[in-house]
CSV table of C-alpha atoms in Angstrom, one decimal:
chain,number,residue,atom,x,y,z
Y,375,UNK,CA,19.8,-14.3,53.4
Y,376,UNK,CA,23.6,-13.7,53.1
Y,377,UNK,CA,26.1,-16.6,53.4
Y,378,UNK,CA,28.4,-15.7,56.1
Y,379,UNK,CA,31.6,-17.7,56.4
Y,380,UNK,CA,32.9,-19.4,59.5
Y,381,UNK,CA,35.6,-16.5,59.7
Y,382,UNK,CA,33.0,-13.5,59.3
Y,383,UNK,CA,31.2,-14.6,62.4
Y,384,UNK,CA,33.8,-16.1,64.9
Y,385,UNK,CA,37.4,-17.5,64.0
Y,386,UNK,CA,38.0,-21.0,64.4
Y,387,UNK,CA,39.8,-21.3,67.8
Y,388,UNK,CA,42.9,-23.5,68.3
Y,389,UNK,CA,42.3,-26.7,69.9
Y,390,UNK,CA,44.3,-25.6,73.2
Y,391,UNK,CA,41.9,-22.4,73.5
Y,392,UNK,CA,38.9,-25.4,73.2
Y,393,UNK,CA,40.1,-28.0,75.8
Y,394,UNK,CA,40.5,-27.6,79.3
Y,395,UNK,CA,43.3,-30.3,79.4
Y,396,UNK,CA,45.4,-28.6,77.2
Y,397,UNK,CA,46.1,-25.7,79.5
Y,398,UNK,CA,48.1,-25.7,82.8
Y,399,UNK,CA,46.1,-25.1,85.7
Y,400,UNK,CA,46.9,-21.3,86.8
Y,401,UNK,CA,47.9,-19.8,90.3
Y,402,UNK,CA,45.4,-17.4,91.7
Y,403,UNK,CA,45.7,-14.5,93.7
Y,404,UNK,CA,45.1,-16.5,96.8
Y,405,UNK,CA,48.3,-18.8,96.0
Y,406,UNK,CA,45.7,-21.9,95.1
Y,407,UNK,CA,45.4,-23.4,91.7
Y,408,UNK,CA,42.8,-22.5,89.7
Y,409,UNK,CA,40.8,-24.8,87.3
Y,410,UNK,CA,41.7,-23.8,83.8
Y,411,UNK,CA,39.0,-22.1,81.8
Y,412,UNK,CA,37.4,-23.3,78.5
Y,413,UNK,CA,36.6,-21.0,76.0
Y,414,UNK,CA,32.9,-20.4,76.9
Y,415,UNK,CA,34.4,-19.8,80.4
Y,416,UNK,CA,36.8,-16.9,79.0
Y,417,UNK,CA,33.8,-15.8,76.9
Y,418,UNK,CA,31.2,-15.7,79.8
Y,419,UNK,CA,33.9,-13.4,82.1
Y,420,UNK,CA,34.5,-11.1,78.6
Y,421,UNK,CA,30.5,-10.7,77.9
Y,422,UNK,CA,29.8,-9.5,82.0
Y,423,UNK,CA,32.3,-6.5,81.3
Y,424,UNK,CA,30.1,-5.5,78.4
Y,425,UNK,CA,27.4,-2.9,78.9
Y,426,UNK,CA,26.2,-4.2,75.1
Y,427,UNK,CA,25.4,-7.4,76.2
Y,428,UNK,CA,23.5,-6.3,79.6
Y,429,UNK,CA,21.5,-4.0,77.7
Y,430,UNK,CA,20.4,-6.6,75.1
Y,431,UNK,CA,19.8,-9.3,77.3
Y,432,UNK,CA,17.9,-7.2,79.7
Y,433,UNK,CA,15.1,-6.4,76.6
Y,434,UNK,CA,15.4,-10.2,75.4
Y,435,UNK,CA,14.4,-11.2,78.9
Y,436,UNK,CA,11.6,-8.6,78.6
Y,437,UNK,CA,10.3,-9.8,75.8
Y,438,UNK,CA,10.3,-13.6,76.6
Y,439,UNK,CA,8.6,-12.9,79.7
Y,440,UNK,CA,6.3,-10.7,77.7
Y,441,UNK,CA,5.8,-13.6,75.1
Y,442,UNK,CA,5.4,-16.6,77.8
Y,443,UNK,CA,3.0,-14.4,80.1
Y,444,UNK,CA,1.1,-11.9,78.4
Y,445,UNK,CA,-1.4,-11.0,81.3
Y,446,UNK,CA,1.7,-9.9,83.4
Y,447,UNK,CA,1.7,-6.7,81.2
Y,448,UNK,CA,-2.0,-6.1,80.7
Y,449,UNK,CA,-5.2,-7.3,82.0
Y,450,UNK,CA,-6.9,-6.2,78.4
Y,451,UNK,CA,-8.4,-8.3,75.4
Y,452,UNK,CA,-6.6,-7.9,72.5
Y,453,UNK,CA,-9.3,-9.3,70.4
Y,454,UNK,CA,-12.3,-7.0,72.2
Y,455,UNK,CA,-13.9,-4.8,69.3
Y,456,UNK,CA,-15.9,-1.8,69.6
Y,457,UNK,CA,-16.6,0.4,66.8
Y,458,UNK,CA,-17.4,3.6,69.1
Y,459,UNK,CA,-13.9,3.9,69.8
Y,460,UNK,CA,-12.1,3.6,66.5
Y,461,UNK,CA,-9.0,5.1,66.3
Y,462,UNK,CA,-9.1,7.0,69.5
Y,463,UNK,CA,-5.5,8.1,70.2
Y,464,UNK,CA,-3.5,7.4,73.3
Y,465,UNK,CA,-4.8,8.2,76.5
Y,466,UNK,CA,-4.8,7.3,80.2
Y,467,UNK,CA,-7.6,4.4,79.7
Y,468,UNK,CA,-5.8,3.1,76.5
Y,469,UNK,CA,-1.7,3.9,76.7
Y,470,UNK,CA,-1.3,3.2,73.0
Y,471,UNK,CA,-4.7,4.0,71.6
Y,472,UNK,CA,-7.5,2.1,69.8
Y,473,UNK,CA,-7.0,0.6,66.3
Y,474,UNK,CA,-9.7,0.9,63.4
Y,475,UNK,CA,-11.9,-1.9,64.9
Y,476,UNK,CA,-11.5,-0.1,68.3
Y,477,UNK,CA,-9.3,-3.2,69.8
Y,478,UNK,CA,-6.7,-2.0,72.5
Y,479,UNK,CA,-3.6,-1.2,70.8
Y,480,UNK,CA,-1.4,-1.8,73.8
Y,481,UNK,CA,-3.1,-5.0,74.4
Y,482,UNK,CA,-2.5,-6.4,71.1
Y,483,UNK,CA,1.3,-5.4,70.7
Y,484,UNK,CA,2.0,-7.2,74.1
Y,485,UNK,CA,0.2,-10.2,72.7
Y,486,UNK,CA,2.0,-10.0,69.5
Y,487,UNK,CA,5.1,-10.6,71.0
Y,488,UNK,CA,4.1,-14.4,71.6
Y,489,UNK,CA,3.6,-15.0,68.3
Y,490,UNK,CA,6.9,-13.2,66.8
Y,491,UNK,CA,9.1,-14.6,69.7
Y,492,UNK,CA,7.9,-18.3,69.2
Y,493,UNK,CA,8.1,-18.5,65.5
Y,494,UNK,CA,11.4,-17.0,65.5
Y,495,UNK,CA,12.7,-19.4,68.3
Y,496,UNK,CA,11.5,-22.7,66.8
Y,497,UNK,CA,12.4,-21.2,63.4
Y,498,UNK,CA,16.2,-21.0,64.7
Y,499,UNK,CA,16.2,-24.2,66.2
Y,500,UNK,CA,15.0,-25.7,63.3
Y,501,UNK,CA,17.2,-24.4,61.0
Y,502,UNK,CA,20.4,-24.8,63.5
Y,503,UNK,CA,19.5,-28.7,64.0
Y,504,UNK,CA,19.2,-29.5,60.3
Y,505,UNK,CA,22.0,-27.4,58.7
Y,506,UNK,CA,24.0,-28.4,61.8
Y,507,UNK,CA,23.6,-32.2,61.3
Y,508,UNK,CA,24.0,-31.7,57.2
Y,509,UNK,CA,26.8,-29.7,57.5
Y,510,UNK,CA,28.8,-31.9,60.4
Y,511,UNK,CA,28.0,-35.0,58.0
Y,512,UNK,CA,29.2,-33.3,54.9
Y,513,UNK,CA,32.3,-32.1,56.8
Y,514,UNK,CA,33.3,-35.4,58.5
Y,515,UNK,CA,32.8,-37.7,55.9
Y,516,UNK,CA,33.9,-35.9,53.1
Y,517,UNK,CA,34.2,-37.3,49.4
Y,518,UNK,CA,31.1,-38.4,47.8
Y,519,UNK,CA,29.0,-37.4,50.7
Y,520,UNK,CA,29.9,-34.3,50.9
Y,521,UNK,CA,29.7,-33.7,47.3
Y,522,UNK,CA,26.0,-34.8,47.5
Y,523,UNK,CA,25.1,-33.0,50.4
Y,524,UNK,CA,26.9,-30.0,49.1
Y,525,UNK,CA,25.2,-29.8,45.8
Y,526,UNK,CA,21.7,-30.5,47.4
Y,527,UNK,CA,22.7,-27.6,49.8
Y,528,UNK,CA,23.3,-25.3,46.6
Y,529,UNK,CA,19.9,-26.1,45.0
Y,530,UNK,CA,18.5,-24.9,48.2
Y,531,UNK,CA,20.3,-21.7,48.5
Y,532,UNK,CA,19.4,-20.8,44.9
Y,533,UNK,CA,16.1,-20.2,45.9
Y,534,UNK,CA,15.2,-16.2,46.6
Y,535,UNK,CA,14.2,-16.3,50.5
Y,536,UNK,CA,11.1,-13.9,49.8
Y,537,UNK,CA,9.9,-15.4,46.2
Y,538,UNK,CA,10.4,-18.7,47.8
Y,539,UNK,CA,8.3,-17.9,51.3
Y,540,UNK,CA,5.7,-16.6,49.0
Y,541,UNK,CA,5.5,-19.8,47.0
Y,542,UNK,CA,5.1,-21.8,49.7
Y,543,UNK,CA,2.6,-20.1,51.9
Y,544,UNK,CA,0.1,-18.7,49.1
Y,545,UNK,CA,0.4,-22.3,48.2
Y,546,UNK,CA,-0.7,-23.9,51.7
Y,547,UNK,CA,-1.8,-20.8,53.6
Y,548,UNK,CA,-3.7,-18.9,50.7
Y,549,UNK,CA,-7.0,-17.5,50.2
Y,550,UNK,CA,-10.0,-19.7,51.4
Y,551,UNK,CA,-7.5,-21.8,53.6
Y,552,UNK,CA,-9.3,-22.7,56.8
Y,553,UNK,CA,-6.0,-23.2,58.7
Y,554,UNK,CA,-5.9,-22.4,62.6
Y,555,UNK,CA,-3.4,-20.4,65.0
Y,556,UNK,CA,-1.1,-23.2,65.2
Y,557,UNK,CA,-1.1,-24.8,61.6
Y,558,UNK,CA,-0.4,-21.0,60.3
Y,559,UNK,CA,2.5,-20.9,62.5
Y,560,UNK,CA,4.3,-24.1,61.6
Y,561,UNK,CA,3.8,-23.0,58.1
Y,562,UNK,CA,5.7,-20.0,58.4
Y,563,UNK,CA,8.1,-21.8,60.9
Y,564,UNK,CA,8.6,-24.6,57.8
Y,565,UNK,CA,9.1,-22.1,55.4
Y,566,UNK,CA,11.7,-20.4,57.3
Y,567,UNK,CA,13.4,-23.1,58.1
Y,568,UNK,CA,13.5,-24.8,54.6
Y,569,UNK,CA,15.2,-21.7,53.0
Y,570,UNK,CA,17.3,-20.9,55.7
Y,571,UNK,CA,19.3,-24.4,56.4
Y,572,UNK,CA,21.6,-24.1,53.9
Y,573,UNK,CA,23.6,-20.8,55.3
Y,574,UNK,CA,23.7,-22.8,58.6
Y,575,UNK,CA,25.2,-25.9,56.8
Y,576,UNK,CA,27.8,-24.0,55.2
Y,577,UNK,CA,28.9,-22.6,58.6
Y,578,UNK,CA,29.1,-26.0,60.1
Y,579,UNK,CA,30.8,-27.7,57.2
Y,580,UNK,CA,33.4,-25.1,57.0
Y,581,UNK,CA,34.2,-25.1,61.1
Y,582,UNK,CA,34.3,-29.0,60.8
Y,583,UNK,CA,36.7,-29.1,58.0
Y,584,UNK,CA,39.0,-26.6,59.8
Y,585,UNK,CA,38.8,-28.9,63.1
Y,586,UNK,CA,38.6,-32.7,62.1
Y,587,UNK,CA,42.1,-33.0,61.3
Y,588,UNK,CA,43.3,-31.4,64.9
Y,589,UNK,CA,45.3,-33.5,67.2
Y,590,UNK,CA,42.8,-34.7,69.6
Y,591,UNK,CA,40.7,-35.8,67.0
Y,592,UNK,CA,43.6,-37.6,65.4
Y,593,UNK,CA,44.4,-39.3,68.5
Y,594,UNK,CA,40.7,-40.1,69.5
Y,595,UNK,CA,40.5,-41.7,66.0
Y,596,UNK,CA,43.6,-43.8,66.5
Y,597,UNK,CA,42.3,-45.3,69.6
Y,598,UNK,CA,39.7,-46.4,67.8
Y,599,UNK,CA,36.9,-44.3,69.0
Y,600,UNK,CA,33.6,-44.6,67.1
Y,601,UNK,CA,32.2,-42.0,65.0
Y,602,UNK,CA,29.5,-41.3,66.7
Y,603,UNK,CA,31.9,-40.2,70.0
Y,604,UNK,CA,34.4,-38.5,67.9
Y,605,UNK,CA,31.3,-36.2,66.4
Y,606,UNK,CA,29.2,-35.7,69.8
Y,607,UNK,CA,32.5,-35.7,72.2
Y,608,UNK,CA,35.1,-34.0,70.6
Y,609,UNK,CA,33.8,-32.5,67.2
Y,610,UNK,CA,30.4,-30.9,67.6
Y,611,UNK,CA,31.5,-29.3,71.1
Y,612,UNK,CA,34.3,-27.3,69.3
Y,613,UNK,CA,32.1,-26.0,66.5
Y,614,UNK,CA,29.3,-24.4,68.4
Y,615,UNK,CA,30.7,-21.5,68.5
Y,616,UNK,CA,30.1,-19.7,65.1
Y,617,UNK,CA,26.3,-21.4,65.3
Y,618,UNK,CA,26.0,-20.3,68.7
Y,619,UNK,CA,26.8,-16.5,67.4
Y,620,UNK,CA,25.1,-16.9,64.1
Y,621,UNK,CA,21.7,-18.4,65.8
Y,622,UNK,CA,21.4,-15.9,68.1
Y,623,UNK,CA,21.5,-13.3,65.4
Y,624,UNK,CA,19.3,-15.2,63.2
Y,625,UNK,CA,16.6,-14.9,66.0
Y,626,UNK,CA,16.4,-11.4,65.0
Y,627,UNK,CA,16.4,-11.8,61.1
Y,628,UNK,CA,13.7,-14.3,61.7
Y,629,UNK,CA,11.4,-11.9,63.6
Y,630,UNK,CA,11.8,-9.2,61.1
Y,631,UNK,CA,11.4,-12.2,58.5
Y,632,UNK,CA,8.0,-12.9,60.4
Y,633,UNK,CA,6.8,-9.1,60.2
Y,634,UNK,CA,7.4,-9.0,56.9
Y,635,UNK,CA,5.4,-11.8,55.4
Y,636,UNK,CA,2.8,-11.0,57.6
Y,637,UNK,CA,3.0,-7.4,56.2
Y,638,UNK,CA,2.8,-8.9,52.8
Y,639,UNK,CA,-0.7,-10.7,53.7
Y,640,UNK,CA,1.2,-14.5,53.2
Y,641,UNK,CA,2.6,-15.1,56.4
Y,642,UNK,CA,0.8,-14.9,59.8
Y,643,UNK,CA,-3.0,-14.2,59.7
Y,644,UNK,CA,-6.1,-13.8,61.9
Y,645,UNK,CA,-6.9,-15.1,64.7
Y,646,UNK,CA,-3.1,-14.7,65.1
Y,647,UNK,CA,-2.0,-11.5,66.5
Y,648,UNK,CA,1.5,-10.1,65.7
Y,649,UNK,CA,3.8,-7.2,65.0
Y,650,UNK,CA,3.8,-7.7,61.1
Y,651,UNK,CA,-0.4,-8.1,60.9
Y,652,UNK,CA,-0.5,-5.0,63.0
Y,653,UNK,CA,1.6,-2.8,60.7
Y,654,UNK,CA,-0.2,-4.2,57.6
Y,655,UNK,CA,-3.6,-3.1,59.1
Y,656,UNK,CA,-2.3,-0.1,60.0
Y,657,UNK,CA,-0.8,0.9,56.7
Y,658,UNK,CA,-3.8,2.6,55.0
Y,659,UNK,CA,-3.9,4.8,58.4
Y,660,UNK,CA,-0.5,6.3,58.0
Y,661,UNK,CA,-1.4,10.0,57.7
Y,662,UNK,CA,-4.6,10.1,59.9
Y,663,UNK,CA,-3.6,7.7,62.9
Y,664,UNK,CA,0.0,7.3,62.9
Y,665,UNK,CA,0.2,5.9,66.6
Y,666,UNK,CA,-1.0,2.6,64.9
Y,667,UNK,CA,2.2,2.2,62.9
Y,668,UNK,CA,4.4,3.7,65.5
Y,669,UNK,CA,3.7,1.1,68.8
Y,670,UNK,CA,4.0,-2.2,67.0
Y,671,UNK,CA,6.9,-0.9,64.6
Y,672,UNK,CA,9.0,0.1,67.9
Y,673,UNK,CA,8.6,-3.3,69.4
Y,674,UNK,CA,9.4,-5.0,66.2
Y,675,UNK,CA,12.4,-2.9,65.8
Y,676,UNK,CA,13.8,-3.2,69.5
Y,677,UNK,CA,13.2,-6.6,69.3
Y,678,UNK,CA,15.3,-7.1,66.3
Y,679,UNK,CA,18.5,-5.0,67.6
Y,680,UNK,CA,18.4,-6.8,70.8
Y,681,UNK,CA,19.1,-9.9,69.4
Y,682,UNK,CA,21.5,-8.5,66.6
Y,683,UNK,CA,23.4,-6.5,69.6
Y,684,UNK,CA,23.6,-9.9,71.6
Y,685,UNK,CA,24.7,-11.8,68.8
Y,686,UNK,CA,27.6,-9.0,68.1
Y,687,UNK,CA,28.7,-9.1,71.9
Y,688,UNK,CA,29.0,-13.0,71.8
Y,689,UNK,CA,31.0,-12.8,68.5
Y,690,UNK,CA,33.4,-10.3,70.1
Y,691,UNK,CA,33.6,-12.2,73.4
Y,692,UNK,CA,34.0,-15.8,71.3
Y,693,UNK,CA,36.7,-14.4,69.0
Y,694,UNK,CA,40.2,-14.7,70.5
Y,695,UNK,CA,41.2,-12.0,67.7
Y,696,UNK,CA,38.7,-9.5,68.9
Y,697,UNK,CA,40.1,-9.6,72.4
């Protein structure tokens, strides 16, 4: 995964753009004073005017609901097999047809959203928490602490993503392992977090370095504010914009990464149902039954594009230079 800088995702706003107290109240059309808006308030107003935001948000809500409540979309059993209907093409009885084992492809696509969305969301949360915590400590403390944490980050950053995931998952989830469904999911989540947090660390560290010498931080330190209060009350809220943008894009990236690992046979495995597993099972029947590959691939591409488009819309809204 690439190492984006803070400027490539969203410019670090000036302090007067982030704190409401630094901007005077404005007079509304009715003559009453309106409360000054923060950066996030301005971003939300800008987002509401973007069709790209609403299109991506609708698809994301649809996938999340599909992941949480698959029974709302289908009453079929994704694991029910019947060899008599093996590779039957789409029809009124089965909108997406049946796979080689006679399982309903539509039901499996709907239930496959759960594994892909859950794995990507939990991986993103873990990556942001670990990388953000290490980055804010390194950036704020500086000195030997920054040097030590940066060198540890460089070690992890030097690990090739695909190769590292293959080594981790073949070791703990290889052939002969008897891991359950959630054990398999947490192994995939752990490997994604372990190999992705250095990017977030560098992103947060650069944001902290650009913000910690601002006047309001210096004033809080001069007034005797504790380190914890400065970090959580002043520093962290003003450094979240780049992480918010990158985290949104990272969800889509992790959906694709999970599908890639599952396609290679080292990620999620049966009894888990996921889009990557379906694509792996359909590769040998591409010429005779292309619908087996088309439908899970279409859902996968749509989900990834939705999160990427949402991240792009959020980036444009949060970056003052792009307004």
